[in-house]
Structures are given as C-alpha cells and as structure tokens.
Amino acid sequence: MPEATAPTLTPVKMSRTQIEARALEILRSHGITSLPIDPVTLANREGIKVHNAKFSEENLSGMVAKRGSDVTILVNQSDPPFRKRFTIAHELGHIYLHLQSDGEFVDTQVDLFRDTGETADNLSPERAMEVQANQFAAGLLMPSELVRSQFQTCSRVDELARIFNVSEEAMGIRLSRLGLG
Ligand SMILES: [Zn+2]
C-alpha cells in the first residue's frame, strides 16, 4: 500500500434508494425538473466545468478531477450523445458521493453506462464507487417518479427513451428495475 498523502476515497454508506433520492433532491434544489434532464445544466449551475476531450486511451469514457473549488469533468468527444450524457451524470455521482476532498476518477467504458443491478455490498471499494455512481446517474437522468408518471400515459420503451433522452437499452433496464418492464 502506498503511503496516503490525501484522504482515501471511499464508497458512501447509502442504499440505492438513498442515492437516487439524493440525485432527485439535487435536481429539485436547482429547479431542474423538466424532461429530458440535462446533466450539463446541473454541472454549470454548480460551477463544475464540462469539456469534451480527446483521450489517448480509446476505452476511456470520462474523468473527473477536484482540486479545491476547481471541479472539472472531461468526456470522450467521440462517444455518442447518450453515452456522453450518462458519463457526465456518472461523474456528477462521483462528485456528490465520493469527492468530499480532492481527488479524481478515471472511467473506462466498463465502469460506465450499464446499470447491471449490482449492489455496492461485497464489492471492492473501487468497484462499489462505480456502482454507486451508476446508480446516481440512473436516478439523475431517469428519476423514478418521473418515469412512473410518464409510464402512466405511455408504456412504450422507445417513446420513453426519447422523452428522457436515453438509449432504449438504458430505459429498458430502468423500467424493469422499477417493476414496469
Ligand atoms: Zn466512475
């Protein structure tokens, strides 16, 4: 183990439900409730910079770095729009859940995008933080109560995906998680 010069980043002791509630609370506190949710608007209102970046490693989707009040998200410029939105929401999860002190996360495609239904229990701290950031991202882009209320008038996955500006795959997973699929 290298000697720690900064506090080690650790998973939060929060359930999926609590993490999703936190995401919704943050949206509400900024008055962001219309669909589709724009994670860049949220970041900007928090003073977080979001930039497209060209990464030398192909499988990198994004990263976030916090240095004091300077917080920057970089997103892979060649990723498709759905993926960029999810990446930004995932990095926001790291910011709200894990970056209480300075630090950074570098995310590859395997860290991201897919909400596999894993729980953060019994995982390595590193993997648990990725799962938590994905839970936050799903809760941010597809808040459960907004999905449920939209589902009342339209139950088509493609249509809901369009309304929330997420991939059909992501919406399909979300619906089944909410018991609507
Ligand atoms: Zn991550």
mmCIF file of C-alpha atoms and ligand atoms in Angstrom:
data_model
loop_
_atom_site.group_PDB
_atom_site.id
_atom_site.type_symbol
_atom_site.label_atom_id
_atom_site.label_comp_id
_atom_site.label_asym_id
_atom_site.label_seq_id
_atom_site.Cartn_x
_atom_site.Cartn_y
_atom_site.Cartn_z
ATOM 1 C CA MET A 1 0.000 0.000 0.000
ATOM 2 C CA PRO A 2 1.444 3.389 -0.938
ATOM 3 C CA GLU A 3 1.517 5.934 1.821
ATOM 4 C CA ALA A 4 -1.596 8.058 1.609
ATOM 5 C CA THR A 5 -0.947 11.727 1.047
ATOM 6 C CA ALA A 6 -4.623 12.558 0.573
ATOM 7 C CA PRO A 7 -7.683 11.085 2.235
ATOM 8 C CA THR A 8 -8.611 7.823 0.533
ATOM 9 C CA LEU A 9 -11.806 7.964 -1.487
ATOM 10 C CA THR A 10 -14.368 5.526 -0.174
ATOM 11 C CA PRO A 11 -17.894 4.432 -1.085
ATOM 12 C CA VAL A 12 -20.722 6.165 0.751
ATOM 13 C CA LYS A 13 -22.848 4.215 3.184
ATOM 14 C CA MET A 14 -26.056 4.793 1.268
ATOM 15 C CA SER A 15 -28.523 2.402 -0.298
ATOM 16 C CA ARG A 16 -29.539 2.661 -3.952
ATOM 17 C CA THR A 17 -32.801 4.256 -2.832
ATOM 18 C CA GLN A 18 -30.944 6.872 -0.791
ATOM 19 C CA ILE A 19 -28.558 7.597 -3.655
ATOM 20 C CA GLU A 20 -31.441 8.070 -6.087
ATOM 21 C CA ALA A 21 -33.230 10.298 -3.580
ATOM 22 C CA ARG A 22 -30.083 12.406 -3.298
ATOM 23 C CA ALA A 23 -29.938 12.808 -7.088
ATOM 24 C CA LEU A 24 -33.566 13.944 -7.190
ATOM 25 C CA GLU A 25 -33.040 16.346 -4.300
ATOM 26 C CA ILE A 26 -30.111 17.951 -6.146
ATOM 27 C CA LEU A 27 -32.204 18.354 -9.312
ATOM 28 C CA ARG A 28 -35.029 19.921 -7.327
ATOM 29 C CA SER A 29 -32.709 22.269 -5.488
ATOM 30 C CA HIS A 30 -31.716 23.681 -8.872
ATOM 31 C CA GLY A 31 -35.249 23.712 -10.212
ATOM 32 C CA ILE A 32 -34.347 21.167 -12.881
ATOM 33 C CA THR A 33 -37.463 19.076 -13.310
ATOM 34 C CA SER A 34 -38.392 19.244 -16.981
ATOM 35 C CA LEU A 35 -37.520 16.395 -19.296
ATOM 36 C CA PRO A 36 -35.111 15.473 -20.575
ATOM 37 C CA ILE A 37 -32.815 16.172 -17.648
ATOM 38 C CA ASP A 38 -29.661 17.937 -18.821
ATOM 39 C CA PRO A 39 -26.668 16.964 -16.671
ATOM 40 C CA VAL A 40 -24.582 19.771 -18.209
ATOM 41 C CA THR A 41 -27.067 22.377 -16.970
ATOM 42 C CA LEU A 42 -26.783 20.915 -13.487
ATOM 43 C CA ALA A 43 -22.988 20.902 -13.669
ATOM 44 C CA ASN A 44 -22.905 24.512 -14.859
ATOM 45 C CA ARG A 45 -25.174 25.652 -12.049
ATOM 46 C CA GLU A 46 -22.807 24.000 -9.601
ATOM 47 C CA GLY A 47 -19.803 25.722 -11.163
ATOM 48 C CA ILE A 48 -18.479 22.405 -12.476
ATOM 49 C CA LYS A 49 -16.749 22.625 -15.837
ATOM 50 C CA VAL A 50 -17.599 20.060 -18.511
ATOM 51 C CA HIS A 51 -15.346 19.667 -21.520
ATOM 52 C CA ASN A 52 -15.133 17.354 -24.486
ATOM 53 C CA ALA A 53 -11.734 15.726 -24.597
ATOM 54 C CA LYS A 54 -9.707 13.554 -26.879
ATOM 55 C CA PHE A 55 -8.238 10.769 -24.776
ATOM 56 C CA SER A 56 -5.146 8.899 -25.788
ATOM 57 C CA GLU A 57 -6.624 5.673 -24.442
ATOM 58 C CA GLU A 58 -9.512 4.576 -26.600
ATOM 59 C CA ASN A 59 -11.611 2.906 -23.936
ATOM 60 C CA LEU A 60 -11.780 5.946 -21.638
ATOM 61 C CA SER A 61 -15.233 7.483 -21.416
ATOM 62 C CA GLY A 62 -14.649 10.209 -18.902
ATOM 63 C CA MET A 63 -12.898 11.540 -15.889
ATOM 64 C CA VAL A 64 -13.468 13.964 -13.091
ATOM 65 C CA ALA A 65 -10.927 15.865 -11.056
ATOM 66 C CA LYS A 66 -11.443 18.006 -7.985
ATOM 67 C CA ARG A 67 -8.788 20.428 -6.788
ATOM 68 C CA GLY A 68 -10.319 22.600 -4.131
ATOM 69 C CA SER A 69 -13.201 24.513 -5.675
ATOM 70 C CA ASP A 70 -11.986 23.655 -9.180
ATOM 71 C CA VAL A 71 -14.001 20.684 -10.382
ATOM 72 C CA THR A 72 -13.741 19.537 -13.989
ATOM 73 C CA ILE A 73 -15.416 16.738 -15.908
ATOM 74 C CA LEU A 74 -13.886 15.547 -19.152
ATOM 75 C CA VAL A 75 -15.953 13.436 -21.516
ATOM 76 C CA ASN A 76 -14.760 11.484 -24.527
ATOM 77 C CA GLN A 77 -15.578 13.656 -27.522
ATOM 78 C CA SER A 78 -16.050 10.684 -29.812
ATOM 79 C CA ASP A 79 -18.643 8.919 -27.660
ATOM 80 C CA PRO A 80 -22.247 9.060 -28.892
ATOM 81 C CA PRO A 81 -24.577 11.628 -27.223
ATOM 82 C CA PHE A 82 -26.436 9.114 -24.991
ATOM 83 C CA ARG A 83 -23.187 7.836 -23.626
ATOM 84 C CA LYS A 84 -21.838 11.327 -23.008
ATOM 85 C CA ARG A 85 -24.946 12.229 -21.037
ATOM 86 C CA PHE A 86 -24.588 9.119 -18.940
ATOM 87 C CA THR A 87 -20.867 9.682 -18.432
ATOM 88 C CA ILE A 88 -21.455 13.235 -17.206
ATOM 89 C CA ALA A 89 -24.210 12.039 -14.862
ATOM 90 C CA HIS A 90 -21.879 9.285 -13.593
ATOM 91 C CA GLU A 91 -19.083 11.784 -12.924
ATOM 92 C CA LEU A 92 -21.557 14.009 -11.099
ATOM 93 C CA GLY A 93 -22.265 10.957 -8.950
ATOM 94 C CA HIS A 94 -18.588 10.740 -8.036
ATOM 95 C CA ILE A 95 -18.590 14.446 -7.212
ATOM 96 C CA TYR A 96 -21.638 14.315 -4.944
ATOM 97 C CA LEU A 97 -20.965 10.946 -3.380
ATOM 98 C CA HIS A 98 -17.220 10.442 -3.272
ATOM 99 C CA LEU A 99 -15.231 13.630 -3.836
ATOM 100 C CA GLN A 100 -15.628 15.323 -0.486
ATOM 101 C CA SER A 101 -11.915 16.014 -0.676
ATOM 102 C CA ASP A 102 -9.597 16.466 -3.642
ATOM 103 C CA GLY A 103 -9.189 13.526 -5.933
ATOM 104 C CA GLU A 104 -10.056 12.104 -9.282
ATOM 105 C CA PHE A 105 -11.737 9.251 -11.058
ATOM 106 C CA VAL A 106 -10.819 7.958 -14.484
ATOM 107 C CA ASP A 107 -13.585 5.910 -16.035
ATOM 108 C CA THR A 108 -13.369 3.332 -18.757
ATOM 109 C CA GLN A 109 -16.343 2.048 -20.673
ATOM 110 C CA VAL A 110 -16.650 -0.971 -18.397
ATOM 111 C CA ASP A 111 -17.128 1.279 -15.365
ATOM 112 C CA LEU A 112 -19.943 3.040 -17.014
ATOM 113 C CA PHE A 113 -23.223 3.051 -18.750
ATOM 114 C CA ARG A 114 -24.633 -0.263 -17.755
ATOM 115 C CA ASP A 115 -26.685 -0.436 -14.620
ATOM 116 C CA THR A 116 -26.098 -4.095 -14.024
ATOM 117 C CA GLY A 117 -28.223 -4.269 -10.918
ATOM 118 C CA GLU A 118 -25.182 -4.958 -8.761
ATOM 119 C CA THR A 119 -25.437 -3.705 -5.244
ATOM 120 C CA ALA A 120 -22.496 -1.954 -3.688
ATOM 121 C CA ASP A 121 -22.227 -4.579 -0.960
ATOM 122 C CA ASN A 122 -19.452 -7.132 -1.100
ATOM 123 C CA LEU A 123 -17.551 -5.343 -3.822
ATOM 124 C CA SER A 124 -14.107 -3.828 -3.703
ATOM 125 C CA PRO A 125 -14.250 -0.159 -2.642
ATOM 126 C CA GLU A 126 -13.263 0.868 -6.172
ATOM 127 C CA ARG A 127 -15.991 -1.171 -7.833
ATOM 128 C CA ALA A 128 -18.553 -0.140 -5.197
ATOM 129 C CA MET A 129 -17.933 3.518 -6.026
ATOM 130 C CA GLU A 130 -18.520 2.800 -9.715
ATOM 131 C CA VAL A 131 -21.786 1.012 -8.945
ATOM 132 C CA GLN A 132 -22.875 3.925 -6.763
ATOM 133 C CA ALA A 133 -22.009 6.477 -9.459
ATOM 134 C CA ASN A 134 -24.079 4.450 -11.937
ATOM 135 C CA GLN A 135 -26.996 4.339 -9.506
ATOM 136 C CA PHE A 136 -26.754 8.102 -9.123
ATOM 137 C CA ALA A 137 -26.627 8.557 -12.903
ATOM 138 C CA ALA A 138 -29.722 6.419 -13.479
ATOM 139 C CA GLY A 139 -31.559 8.307 -10.736
ATOM 140 C CA LEU A 140 -30.497 11.638 -12.201
ATOM 141 C CA LEU A 141 -31.393 11.015 -15.845
ATOM 142 C CA MET A 142 -34.419 8.812 -15.158
ATOM 143 C CA PRO A 143 -35.840 9.811 -11.753
ATOM 144 C CA SER A 144 -38.141 7.009 -10.626
ATOM 145 C CA GLU A 145 -41.182 9.172 -10.002
ATOM 146 C CA LEU A 146 -40.873 10.915 -13.365
ATOM 147 C CA VAL A 147 -40.505 7.558 -15.133
ATOM 148 C CA ARG A 148 -43.534 6.233 -13.281
ATOM 149 C CA SER A 149 -45.679 9.251 -14.124
ATOM 150 C CA GLN A 150 -44.668 9.192 -17.808
ATOM 151 C CA PHE A 151 -45.311 5.462 -17.895
ATOM 152 C CA GLN A 152 -48.936 6.135 -16.957
ATOM 153 C CA THR A 153 -49.534 7.799 -20.306
ATOM 154 C CA CYS A 154 -47.054 5.895 -22.429
ATOM 155 C CA SER A 155 -45.562 2.487 -21.819
ATOM 156 C CA ARG A 156 -43.501 2.224 -24.988
ATOM 157 C CA VAL A 157 -39.794 1.873 -24.306
ATOM 158 C CA ASP A 158 -38.778 3.734 -27.477
ATOM 159 C CA GLU A 159 -41.059 6.650 -26.704
ATOM 160 C CA LEU A 160 -39.948 6.863 -23.062
ATOM 161 C CA ALA A 161 -36.320 6.683 -24.158
ATOM 162 C CA ARG A 162 -36.959 9.634 -26.457
ATOM 163 C CA ILE A 163 -38.681 11.647 -23.700
ATOM 164 C CA PHE A 164 -35.803 11.075 -21.274
ATOM 165 C CA ASN A 165 -33.133 11.280 -24.000
ATOM 166 C CA VAL A 166 -31.525 7.995 -23.042
ATOM 167 C CA SER A 167 -30.869 4.858 -25.053
ATOM 168 C CA GLU A 168 -33.689 2.354 -25.358
ATOM 169 C CA GLU A 169 -31.434 -0.146 -23.647
ATOM 170 C CA ALA A 170 -30.954 2.125 -20.633
ATOM 171 C CA MET A 171 -34.687 2.824 -20.434
ATOM 172 C CA GLY A 172 -35.496 -0.884 -20.723
ATOM 173 C CA ILE A 173 -33.222 -1.652 -17.805
ATOM 174 C CA ARG A 174 -34.698 1.215 -15.824
ATOM 175 C CA LEU A 175 -38.255 0.062 -16.416
ATOM 176 C CA SER A 176 -37.555 -3.456 -15.319
ATOM 177 C CA ARG A 177 -35.750 -2.217 -12.228
ATOM 178 C CA LEU A 178 -38.821 -0.155 -11.347
ATOM 179 C CA GLY A 179 -41.040 -3.182 -11.929
ATOM 180 C CA LEU A 180 -42.580 -1.613 -15.027
ATOM 181 C CA GLY A 181 -40.856 -3.648 -17.710
HETATM 182 ZN ZN ZN B 1 -16.656 6.151 -12.234
#
